[in-house]
Short mmCIF file of C-alpha atoms in Angstrom, two decimals:
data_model
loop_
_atom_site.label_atom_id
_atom_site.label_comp_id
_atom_site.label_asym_id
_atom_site.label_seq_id
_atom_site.Cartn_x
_atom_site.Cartn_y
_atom_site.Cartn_z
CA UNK D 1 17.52 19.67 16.97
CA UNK D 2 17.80 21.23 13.46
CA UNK D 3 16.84 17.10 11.83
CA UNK D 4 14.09 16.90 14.47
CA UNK D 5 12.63 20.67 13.13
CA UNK D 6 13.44 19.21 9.46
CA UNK D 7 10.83 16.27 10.11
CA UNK D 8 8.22 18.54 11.72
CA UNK D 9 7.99 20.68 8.84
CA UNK D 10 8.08 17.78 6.95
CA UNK D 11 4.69 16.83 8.42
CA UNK D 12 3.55 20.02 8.91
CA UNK D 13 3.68 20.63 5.33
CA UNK D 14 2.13 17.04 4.26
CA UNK D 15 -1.11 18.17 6.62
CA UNK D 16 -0.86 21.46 5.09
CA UNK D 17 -1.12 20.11 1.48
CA UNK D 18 -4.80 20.71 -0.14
CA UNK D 19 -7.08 18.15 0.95
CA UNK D 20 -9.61 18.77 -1.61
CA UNK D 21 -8.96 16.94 -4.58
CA UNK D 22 -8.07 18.67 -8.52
CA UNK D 23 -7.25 15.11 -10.01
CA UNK D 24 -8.23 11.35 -8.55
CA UNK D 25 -9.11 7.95 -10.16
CA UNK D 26 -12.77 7.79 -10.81
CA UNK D 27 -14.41 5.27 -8.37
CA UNK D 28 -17.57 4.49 -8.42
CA UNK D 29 -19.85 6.60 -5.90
CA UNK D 30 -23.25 5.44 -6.90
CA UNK D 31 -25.54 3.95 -9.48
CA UNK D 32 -28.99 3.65 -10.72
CA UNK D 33 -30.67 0.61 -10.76
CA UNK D 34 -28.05 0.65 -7.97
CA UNK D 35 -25.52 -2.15 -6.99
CA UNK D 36 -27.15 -5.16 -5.92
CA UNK D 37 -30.46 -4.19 -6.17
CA UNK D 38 -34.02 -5.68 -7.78
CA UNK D 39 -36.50 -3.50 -9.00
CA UNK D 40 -38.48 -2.40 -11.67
CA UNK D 41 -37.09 -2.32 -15.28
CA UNK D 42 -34.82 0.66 -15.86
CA UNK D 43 -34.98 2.72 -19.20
CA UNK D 44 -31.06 3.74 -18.44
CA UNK D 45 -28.14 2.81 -16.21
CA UNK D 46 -27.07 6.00 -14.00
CA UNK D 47 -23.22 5.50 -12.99
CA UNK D 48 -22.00 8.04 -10.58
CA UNK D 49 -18.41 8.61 -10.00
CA UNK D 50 -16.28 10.19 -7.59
CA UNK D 51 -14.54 12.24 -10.09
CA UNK D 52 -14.99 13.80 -13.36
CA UNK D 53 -14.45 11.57 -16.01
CA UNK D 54 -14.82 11.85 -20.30
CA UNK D 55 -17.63 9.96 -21.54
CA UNK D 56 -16.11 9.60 -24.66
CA UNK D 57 -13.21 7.96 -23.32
CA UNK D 58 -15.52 5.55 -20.97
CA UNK D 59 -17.57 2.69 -21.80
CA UNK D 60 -20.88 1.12 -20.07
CA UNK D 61 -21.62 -2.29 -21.22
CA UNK D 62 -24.69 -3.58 -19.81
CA UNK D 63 -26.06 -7.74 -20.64
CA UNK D 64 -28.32 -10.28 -19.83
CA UNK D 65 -27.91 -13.26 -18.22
CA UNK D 66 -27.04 -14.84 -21.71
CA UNK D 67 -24.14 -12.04 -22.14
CA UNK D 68 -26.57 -10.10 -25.27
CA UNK D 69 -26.29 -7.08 -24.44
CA UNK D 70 -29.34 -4.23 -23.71
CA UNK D 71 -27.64 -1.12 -24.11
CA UNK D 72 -28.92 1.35 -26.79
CA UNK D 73 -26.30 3.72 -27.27
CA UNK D 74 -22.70 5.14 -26.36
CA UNK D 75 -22.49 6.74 -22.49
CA UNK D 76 -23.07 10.54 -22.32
CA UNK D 77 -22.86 12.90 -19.36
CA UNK D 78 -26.02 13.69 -17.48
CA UNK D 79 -27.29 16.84 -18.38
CA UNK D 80 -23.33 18.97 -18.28
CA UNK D 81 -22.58 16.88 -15.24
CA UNK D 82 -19.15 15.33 -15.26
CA UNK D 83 -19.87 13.07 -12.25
CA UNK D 84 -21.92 11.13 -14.39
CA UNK D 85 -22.66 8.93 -17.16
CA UNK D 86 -25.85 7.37 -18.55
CA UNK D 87 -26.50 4.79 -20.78
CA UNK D 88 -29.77 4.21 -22.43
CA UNK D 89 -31.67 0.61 -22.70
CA UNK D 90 -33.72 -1.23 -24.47
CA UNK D 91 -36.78 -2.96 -22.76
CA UNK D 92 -35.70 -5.20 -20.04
CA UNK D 93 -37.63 -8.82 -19.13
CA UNK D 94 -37.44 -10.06 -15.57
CA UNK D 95 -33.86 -11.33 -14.87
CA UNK D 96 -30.37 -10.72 -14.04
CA UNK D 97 -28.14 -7.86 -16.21
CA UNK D 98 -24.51 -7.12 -15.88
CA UNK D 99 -23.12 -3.31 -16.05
CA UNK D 100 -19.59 -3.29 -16.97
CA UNK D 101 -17.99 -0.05 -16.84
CA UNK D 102 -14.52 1.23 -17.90
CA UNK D 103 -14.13 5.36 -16.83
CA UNK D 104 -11.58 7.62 -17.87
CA UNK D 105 -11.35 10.63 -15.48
CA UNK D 106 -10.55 14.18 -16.53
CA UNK D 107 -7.00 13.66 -15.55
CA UNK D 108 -7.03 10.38 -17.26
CA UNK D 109 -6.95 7.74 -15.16
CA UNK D 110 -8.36 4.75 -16.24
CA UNK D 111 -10.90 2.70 -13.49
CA UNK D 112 -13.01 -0.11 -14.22
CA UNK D 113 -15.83 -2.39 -12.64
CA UNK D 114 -18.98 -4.30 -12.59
CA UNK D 115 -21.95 -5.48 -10.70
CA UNK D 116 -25.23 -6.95 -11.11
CA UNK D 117 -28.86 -5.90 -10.70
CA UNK D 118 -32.37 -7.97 -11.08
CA UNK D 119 -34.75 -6.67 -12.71
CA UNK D 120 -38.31 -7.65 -11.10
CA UNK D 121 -41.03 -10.01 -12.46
CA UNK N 1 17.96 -7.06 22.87
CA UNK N 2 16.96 -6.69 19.96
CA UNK N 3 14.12 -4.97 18.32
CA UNK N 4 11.84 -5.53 15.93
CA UNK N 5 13.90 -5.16 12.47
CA UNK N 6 10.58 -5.09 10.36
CA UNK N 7 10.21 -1.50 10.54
CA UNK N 8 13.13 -0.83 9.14
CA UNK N 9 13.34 -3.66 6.44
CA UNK N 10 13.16 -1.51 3.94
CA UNK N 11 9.50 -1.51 2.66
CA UNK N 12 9.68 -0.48 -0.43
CA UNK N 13 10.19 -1.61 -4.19
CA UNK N 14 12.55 -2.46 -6.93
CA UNK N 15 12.33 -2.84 -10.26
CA UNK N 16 14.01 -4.53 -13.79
CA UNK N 17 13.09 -3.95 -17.69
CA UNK N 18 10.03 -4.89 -19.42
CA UNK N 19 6.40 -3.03 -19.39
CA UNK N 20 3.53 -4.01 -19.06
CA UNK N 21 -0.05 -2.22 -19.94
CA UNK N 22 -1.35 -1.95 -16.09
CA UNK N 23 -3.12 0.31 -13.67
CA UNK N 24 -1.43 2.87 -11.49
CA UNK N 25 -2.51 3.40 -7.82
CA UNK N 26 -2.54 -0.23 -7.06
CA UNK N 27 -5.39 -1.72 -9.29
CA UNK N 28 -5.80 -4.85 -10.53
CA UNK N 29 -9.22 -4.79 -12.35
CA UNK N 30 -11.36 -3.25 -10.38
CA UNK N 31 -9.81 -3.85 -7.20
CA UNK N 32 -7.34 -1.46 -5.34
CA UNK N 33 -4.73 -2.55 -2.89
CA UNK N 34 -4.36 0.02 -0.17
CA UNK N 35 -0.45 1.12 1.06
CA UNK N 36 0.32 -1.30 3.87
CA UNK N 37 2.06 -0.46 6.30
CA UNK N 38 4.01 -3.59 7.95
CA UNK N 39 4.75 -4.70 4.18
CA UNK N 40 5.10 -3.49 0.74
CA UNK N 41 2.49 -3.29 -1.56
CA UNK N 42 3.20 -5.17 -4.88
CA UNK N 43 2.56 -1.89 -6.81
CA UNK N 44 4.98 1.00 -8.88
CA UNK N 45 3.49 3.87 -8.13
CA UNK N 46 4.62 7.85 -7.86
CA UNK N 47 3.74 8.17 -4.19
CA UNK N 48 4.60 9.39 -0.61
CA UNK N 49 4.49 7.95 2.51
CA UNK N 50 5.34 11.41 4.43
CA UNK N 51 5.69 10.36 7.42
CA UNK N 52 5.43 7.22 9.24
CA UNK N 53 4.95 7.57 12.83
CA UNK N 54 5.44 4.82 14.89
CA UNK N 55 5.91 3.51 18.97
CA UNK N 56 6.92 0.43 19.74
CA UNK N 57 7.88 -0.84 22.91
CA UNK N 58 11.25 -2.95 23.10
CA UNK N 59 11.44 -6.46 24.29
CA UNK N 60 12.82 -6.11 28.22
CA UNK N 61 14.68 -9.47 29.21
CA UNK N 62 13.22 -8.57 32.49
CA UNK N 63 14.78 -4.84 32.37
CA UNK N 64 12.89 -1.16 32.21
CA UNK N 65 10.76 -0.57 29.75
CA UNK N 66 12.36 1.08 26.83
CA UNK N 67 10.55 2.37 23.89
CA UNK N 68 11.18 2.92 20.29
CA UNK N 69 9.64 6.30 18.53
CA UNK N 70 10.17 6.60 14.66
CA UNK N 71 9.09 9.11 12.17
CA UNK N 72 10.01 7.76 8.99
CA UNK N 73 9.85 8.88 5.04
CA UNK N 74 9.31 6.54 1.47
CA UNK N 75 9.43 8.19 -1.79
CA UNK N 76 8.16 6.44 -4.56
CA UNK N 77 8.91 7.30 -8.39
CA UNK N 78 8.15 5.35 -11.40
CA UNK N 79 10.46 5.63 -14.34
CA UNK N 80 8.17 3.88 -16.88
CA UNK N 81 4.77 2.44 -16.46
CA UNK N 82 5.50 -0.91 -14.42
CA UNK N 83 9.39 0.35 -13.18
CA UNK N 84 10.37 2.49 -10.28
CA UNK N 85 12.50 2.92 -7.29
CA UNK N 86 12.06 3.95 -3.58
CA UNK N 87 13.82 5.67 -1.26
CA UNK N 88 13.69 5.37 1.97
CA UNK N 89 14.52 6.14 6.13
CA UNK N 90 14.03 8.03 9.21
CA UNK N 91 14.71 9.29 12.46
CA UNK N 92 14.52 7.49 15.85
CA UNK N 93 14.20 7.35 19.70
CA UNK N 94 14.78 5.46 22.03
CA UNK N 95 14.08 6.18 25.05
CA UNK N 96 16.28 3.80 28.00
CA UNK N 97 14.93 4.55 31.79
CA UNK N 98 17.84 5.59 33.72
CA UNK N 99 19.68 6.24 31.00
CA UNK N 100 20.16 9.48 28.45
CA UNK N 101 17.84 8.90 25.32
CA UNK N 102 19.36 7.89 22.20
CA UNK N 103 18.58 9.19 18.95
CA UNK N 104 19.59 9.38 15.40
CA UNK N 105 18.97 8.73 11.66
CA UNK N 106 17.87 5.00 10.88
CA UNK N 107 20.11 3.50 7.64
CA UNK N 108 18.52 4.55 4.10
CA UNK N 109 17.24 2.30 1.90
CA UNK N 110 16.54 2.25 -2.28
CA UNK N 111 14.97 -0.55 -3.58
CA UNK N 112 14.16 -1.43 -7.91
CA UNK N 113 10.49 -2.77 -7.93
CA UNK N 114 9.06 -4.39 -11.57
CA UNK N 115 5.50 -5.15 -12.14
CA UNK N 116 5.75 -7.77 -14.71
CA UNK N 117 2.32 -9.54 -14.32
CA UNK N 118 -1.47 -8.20 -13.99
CA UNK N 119 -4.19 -10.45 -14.42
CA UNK N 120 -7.54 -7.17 -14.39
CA UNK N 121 -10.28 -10.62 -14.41
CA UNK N 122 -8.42 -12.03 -11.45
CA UNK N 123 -7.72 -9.12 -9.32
CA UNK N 124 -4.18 -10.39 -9.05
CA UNK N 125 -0.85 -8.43 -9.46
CA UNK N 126 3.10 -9.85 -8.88
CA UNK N 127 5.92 -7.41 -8.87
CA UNK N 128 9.58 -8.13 -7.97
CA UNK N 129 11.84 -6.00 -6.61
CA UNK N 130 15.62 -5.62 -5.24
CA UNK N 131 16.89 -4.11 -1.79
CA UNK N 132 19.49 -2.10 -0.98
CA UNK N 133 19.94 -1.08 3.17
CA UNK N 134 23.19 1.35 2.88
CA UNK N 135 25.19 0.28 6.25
CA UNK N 136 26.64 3.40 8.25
CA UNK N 137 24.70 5.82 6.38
CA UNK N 138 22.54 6.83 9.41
CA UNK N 139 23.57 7.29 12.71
CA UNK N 140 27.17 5.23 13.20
CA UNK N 141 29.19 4.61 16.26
CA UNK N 142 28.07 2.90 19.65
CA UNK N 143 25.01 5.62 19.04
CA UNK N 144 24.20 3.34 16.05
CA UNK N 145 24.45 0.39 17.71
CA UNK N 146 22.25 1.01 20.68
CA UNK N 147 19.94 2.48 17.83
CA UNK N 148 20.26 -1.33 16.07
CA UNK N 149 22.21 0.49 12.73
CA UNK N 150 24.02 -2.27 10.42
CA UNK N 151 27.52 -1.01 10.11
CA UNK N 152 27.54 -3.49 7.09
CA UNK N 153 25.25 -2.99 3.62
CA UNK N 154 22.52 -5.61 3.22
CA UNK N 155 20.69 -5.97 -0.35
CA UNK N 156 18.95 -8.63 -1.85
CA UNK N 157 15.67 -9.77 -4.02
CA UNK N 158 12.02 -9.27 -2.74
CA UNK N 159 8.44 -10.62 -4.68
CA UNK N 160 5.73 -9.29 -4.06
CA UNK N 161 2.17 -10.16 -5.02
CA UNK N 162 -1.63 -9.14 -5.08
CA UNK N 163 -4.78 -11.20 -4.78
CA UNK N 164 -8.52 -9.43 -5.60
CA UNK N 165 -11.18 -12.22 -4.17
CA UNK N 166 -13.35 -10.92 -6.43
CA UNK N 167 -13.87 -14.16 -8.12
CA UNK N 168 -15.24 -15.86 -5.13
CA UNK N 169 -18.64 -16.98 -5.05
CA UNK N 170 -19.75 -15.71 -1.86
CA UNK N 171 -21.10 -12.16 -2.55
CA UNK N 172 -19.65 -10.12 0.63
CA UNK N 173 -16.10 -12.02 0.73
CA UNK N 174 -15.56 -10.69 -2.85
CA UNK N 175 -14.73 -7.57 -0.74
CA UNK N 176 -11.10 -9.20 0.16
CA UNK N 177 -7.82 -8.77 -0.59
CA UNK N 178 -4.93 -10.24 0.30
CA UNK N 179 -1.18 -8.82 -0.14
CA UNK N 180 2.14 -10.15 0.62
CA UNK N 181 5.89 -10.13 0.53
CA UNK N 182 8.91 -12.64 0.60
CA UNK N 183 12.62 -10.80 0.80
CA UNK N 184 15.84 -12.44 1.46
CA UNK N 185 18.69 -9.92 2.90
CA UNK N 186 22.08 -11.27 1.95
CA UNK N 187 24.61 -9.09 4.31
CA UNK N 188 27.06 -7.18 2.47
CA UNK N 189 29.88 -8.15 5.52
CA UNK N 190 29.13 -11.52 7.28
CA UNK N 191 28.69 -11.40 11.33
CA UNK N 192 31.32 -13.61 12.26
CA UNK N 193 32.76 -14.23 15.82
CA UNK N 194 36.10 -12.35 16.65
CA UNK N 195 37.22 -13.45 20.08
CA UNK N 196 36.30 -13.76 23.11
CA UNK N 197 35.37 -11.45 26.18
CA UNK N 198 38.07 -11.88 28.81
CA UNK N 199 35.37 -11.29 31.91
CA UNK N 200 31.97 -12.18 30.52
CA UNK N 201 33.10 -15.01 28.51
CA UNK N 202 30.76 -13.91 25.82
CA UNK N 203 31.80 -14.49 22.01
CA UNK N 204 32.90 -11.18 20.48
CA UNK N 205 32.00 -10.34 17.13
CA UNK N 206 32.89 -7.82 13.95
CA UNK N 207 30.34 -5.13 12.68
CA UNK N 208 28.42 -7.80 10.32
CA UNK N 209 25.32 -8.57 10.52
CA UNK N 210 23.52 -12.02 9.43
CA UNK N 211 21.52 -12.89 6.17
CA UNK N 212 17.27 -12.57 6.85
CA UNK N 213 14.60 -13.46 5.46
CA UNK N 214 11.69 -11.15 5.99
CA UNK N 215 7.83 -11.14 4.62
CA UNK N 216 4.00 -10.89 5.52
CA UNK N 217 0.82 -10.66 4.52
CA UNK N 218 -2.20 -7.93 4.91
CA UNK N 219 -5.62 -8.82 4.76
CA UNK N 220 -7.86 -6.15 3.40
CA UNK N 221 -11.62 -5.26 3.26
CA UNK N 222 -12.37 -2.91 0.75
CA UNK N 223 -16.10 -1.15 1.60
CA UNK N 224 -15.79 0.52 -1.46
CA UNK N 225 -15.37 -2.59 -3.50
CA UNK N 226 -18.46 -3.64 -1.36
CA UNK N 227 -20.68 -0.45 -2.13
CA UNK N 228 -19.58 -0.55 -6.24
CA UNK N 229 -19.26 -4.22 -7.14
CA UNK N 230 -21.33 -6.37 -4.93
CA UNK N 231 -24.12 -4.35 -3.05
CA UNK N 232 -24.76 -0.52 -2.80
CA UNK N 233 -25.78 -0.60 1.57
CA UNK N 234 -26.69 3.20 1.02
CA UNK N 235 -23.52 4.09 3.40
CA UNK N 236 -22.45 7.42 3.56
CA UNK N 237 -19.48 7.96 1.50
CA UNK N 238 -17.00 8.04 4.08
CA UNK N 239 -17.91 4.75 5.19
CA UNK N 240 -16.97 3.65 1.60
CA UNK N 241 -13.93 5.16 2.06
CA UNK N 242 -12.13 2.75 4.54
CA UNK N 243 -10.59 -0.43 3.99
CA UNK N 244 -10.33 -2.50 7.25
CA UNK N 245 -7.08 -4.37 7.09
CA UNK N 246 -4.90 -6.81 9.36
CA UNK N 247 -0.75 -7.14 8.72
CA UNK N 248 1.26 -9.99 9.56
CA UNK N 249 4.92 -9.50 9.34
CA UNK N 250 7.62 -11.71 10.34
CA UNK N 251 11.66 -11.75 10.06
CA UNK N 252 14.12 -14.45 10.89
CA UNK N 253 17.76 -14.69 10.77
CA UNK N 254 19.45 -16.86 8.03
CA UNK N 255 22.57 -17.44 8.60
CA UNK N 256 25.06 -18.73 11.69
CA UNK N 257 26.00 -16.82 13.86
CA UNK N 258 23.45 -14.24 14.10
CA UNK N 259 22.45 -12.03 17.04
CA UNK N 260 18.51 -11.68 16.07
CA UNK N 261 15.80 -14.15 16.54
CA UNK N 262 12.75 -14.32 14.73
CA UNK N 263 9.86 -11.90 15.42
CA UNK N 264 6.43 -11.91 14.53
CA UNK N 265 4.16 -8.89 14.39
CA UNK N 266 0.61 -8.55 13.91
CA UNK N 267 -0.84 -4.93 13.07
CA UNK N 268 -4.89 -4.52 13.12
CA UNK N 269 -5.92 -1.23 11.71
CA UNK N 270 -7.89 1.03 9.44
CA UNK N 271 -7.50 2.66 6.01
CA UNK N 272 -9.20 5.74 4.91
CA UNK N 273 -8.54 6.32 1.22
CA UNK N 274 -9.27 10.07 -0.10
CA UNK N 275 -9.17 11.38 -3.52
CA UNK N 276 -5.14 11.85 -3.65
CA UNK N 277 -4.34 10.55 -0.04
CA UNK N 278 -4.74 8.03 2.36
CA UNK N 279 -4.13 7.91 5.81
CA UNK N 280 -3.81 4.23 7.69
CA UNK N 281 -3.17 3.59 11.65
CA UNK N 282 -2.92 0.04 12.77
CA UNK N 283 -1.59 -1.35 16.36
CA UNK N 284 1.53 -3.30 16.73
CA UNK N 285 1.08 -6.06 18.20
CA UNK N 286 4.16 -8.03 19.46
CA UNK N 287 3.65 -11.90 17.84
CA UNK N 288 5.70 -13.17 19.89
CA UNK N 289 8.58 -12.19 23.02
CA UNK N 290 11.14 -11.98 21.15
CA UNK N 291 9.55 -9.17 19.88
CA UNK N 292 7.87 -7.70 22.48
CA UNK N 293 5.10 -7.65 25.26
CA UNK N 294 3.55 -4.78 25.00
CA UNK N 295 0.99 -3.09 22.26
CA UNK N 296 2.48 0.07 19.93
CA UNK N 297 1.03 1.83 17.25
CA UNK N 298 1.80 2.87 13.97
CA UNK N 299 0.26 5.74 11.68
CA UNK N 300 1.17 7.35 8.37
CA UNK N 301 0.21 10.25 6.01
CA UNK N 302 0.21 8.97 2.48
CA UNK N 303 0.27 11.00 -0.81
CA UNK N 304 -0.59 10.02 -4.05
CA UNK N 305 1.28 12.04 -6.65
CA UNK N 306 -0.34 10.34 -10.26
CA UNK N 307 -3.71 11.65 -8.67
CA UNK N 308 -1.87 14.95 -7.21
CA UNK N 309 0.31 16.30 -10.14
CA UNK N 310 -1.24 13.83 -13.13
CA UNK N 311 1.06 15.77 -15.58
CA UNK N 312 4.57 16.07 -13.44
CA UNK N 313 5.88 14.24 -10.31
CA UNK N 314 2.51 11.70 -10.68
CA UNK N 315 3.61 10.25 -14.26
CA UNK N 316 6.68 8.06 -15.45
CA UNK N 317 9.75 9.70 -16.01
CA UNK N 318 9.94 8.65 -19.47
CA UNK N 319 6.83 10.67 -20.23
CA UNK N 320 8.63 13.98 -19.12
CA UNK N 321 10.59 13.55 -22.22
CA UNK N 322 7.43 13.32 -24.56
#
């Protein structure tokens, strides 16, 4: 009786734990051009994450379909927003790009990635 | 009879010397392996599986239907980056028609788990680990035998590995991931026949227990690795969340004589990963008669501590010291 009451408060109090998160690896929510995706020629790569993370702790790379890479400067948050990071460009031809990202979060995990996107003729 | 020994084959990890730069939480490169359920993950990790709920109903021989209930506990702590240990157990039921249920604590478990190898560009991760299942140290007696206790300690030497597909060149399959383990129990005090019974004629035995080995594999789908690496769908976020997954876990007896047989279990279910949780429920589904005929299920709670305390019970203990 007393082991059985043991493992219900054991699982009452995992429930009972805060569900919200304070601290979490930074996965990758959302982006803009956005995974996958063929459209017109971005001026910036959007990256949104699931978590706050440091930009200057995080790296976007983001390259042709030679490898050179079109990026114009070091990630920055958007406008005070931890969520996310942008990354200017330079002018983009018709083709295939690569965005590789490495995140640090607040809490500093360390996440990493990459997808595509086509830019239109 | 005998029932399933899977779920109690000690699921966890061991570990040896050596670190390695890596990712915590079960990432290699950009691909996460979820907590499996049936098997270990190949990961060292500061984490919680609090609890594990299972039923599973027992192979008859023709008999009632008896059933097995378990709620069972893992804790998971790493002691430097790539090196931790787990320990591990529970409490069961079993419930025997005509007959008073019988109940008590299943045997604990620690287990040493390394993580010598990650390849990030491949997605793949190998760990290997050591087992220790401490006889007697749950419920004991002709309690613990109905309950399928060893009396005896088992230990022995687990690998464990991790495969991203995320090299494939098929752009939705890149979503996969497989996981699996390979364990071989050596028993600490060999099952060995004793006698003979006078009136059945059956061989009598001592409180051994045979050598097993024991593995699986889980197949995983990770939506999230979908949505960030492959193709954004525009799914809601808790969509992106989930990881459809399938177990396959299997035990077998390796030594003569033994009194198990081999069992094969499959486990279909569903992963929803959260910030600093996860929660996973899959069906048990008996692989073959020796380990059942009917369908159970399994669920667990699962806590991640390097996302929940980052700076105390979620980071090696080495770093405490720094």
């Amino acid at each position: 009786m007393i082991r059985r009451s043991l493992l219900a408060t054991a699982a009452l109090a995992a429930v009972a734990l805060p569900l919200g998160h304070a601290w979490a690896h930074a996965m990758l929510r959302g982006a803009s051009p956005a995974v996958g995706s063929t459209g017109p020629a971005p001026k910036s790569v959007i990256l949104t994450f699931t978590e706050g993370v440091e930009a200057s702790f995080s790296t976007i790379w983001v390259q042709d379909a030679k490898g050179a890479r079109v990026d114009a400067g070091p990630p920055h948050a958007v406008a005070g927003d931890s969520l996310r990071l942008e990354v200017p460009l330079k002018d983009l031809a018709p083709g295939s790009y690569t965005v590789t990202w490495h995140a640090t979060s607040v809490d500093t995990h360390k996440t990493e990635g990459r997808y595509a996107f086509t830019v239109a003729p | 009879m005998k029932r399933l020994a899977l779920l109690a084959a000690g699921l966890s990890g061991a570990c040896l010397l050596a670190p390695v730069a890596a990712h915590a939480h079960g990432y290699a490169g950009p691909h996460m392996f979820v907590s499996t359920l049936i098997i270990d993950d190949p990961n060292v990790a500061d984490e919680a599986s609090l609890p594990t709920f299972s039923w599973q109903p027992q192979p008859t021989d023709g008999g009632p239907q008896m059933n097995l209930y378990a709620a069972e506990f893992e804790l998971d702590k790493r002691i430097t980056e790539n090196f931790g240990f787990a320990v591990g157990g529970g409490y069961q039921w079993l419930t025997q028609p005509g007959n008073k249920t019988a109940n008590g604590w299943e045997n604990f478990y620690t287990t040493l788990k390394y993580k010598p190898y990650v390849n990030a560009e491949h997605e793949f991760m190998l760990s290997v680990g050591a087992t220790v299942n401490f006889g007697n140290s749950g419920a004991n007696g002709s309690n613990g035998a109905t309950l399928d206790n060893d009396a005896t300690d088992s230990f022995g030497p687990v690998l464990y590995f991790g495969k991203g597909f995320g090299d494939m060149p098929i752009g939705w399959a890149r979503a996969f991931a497989i996981t699996g383990q390979l364990g071989y129990q050596i028993a600490g005090t060999k099952l060995k026949v004793t006698g003979t019974d006078p009136d059945s004629g059956d061989p009598l035995f001592n409180n051994g227990t045979s050598n097993q080995w024991y593995g699986g594999l889980s197949l995983q789908y990770s939506i999230r690795y979908l949505s960030s690496q492959v193709k954004d769908y525009g799914l809601p976020e808790w969509v992106n969340r989930l990881t459809p997954l399938v177990e396959l876990g299997w035990s077998s007896p390796a030594s003569k004589p033994n009194q198990d047989s081999t069992q094969f279990i499959i486990a279909p279910g569903i992963n929803y990963t959260a910030d600093s949780y996860a929660f996973t429920v899959e069906a048990l589904i008996p692989g073959n008669k020796q380990t059942g005929s009917h369908v159970g299920v399994i669920a667990q709670f699962h806590m991640y501590f390097d996302d929940m305390f980052p700076s105390s019970l979620g980071k090696p203990i080495v770093d405490w010291f720094k």
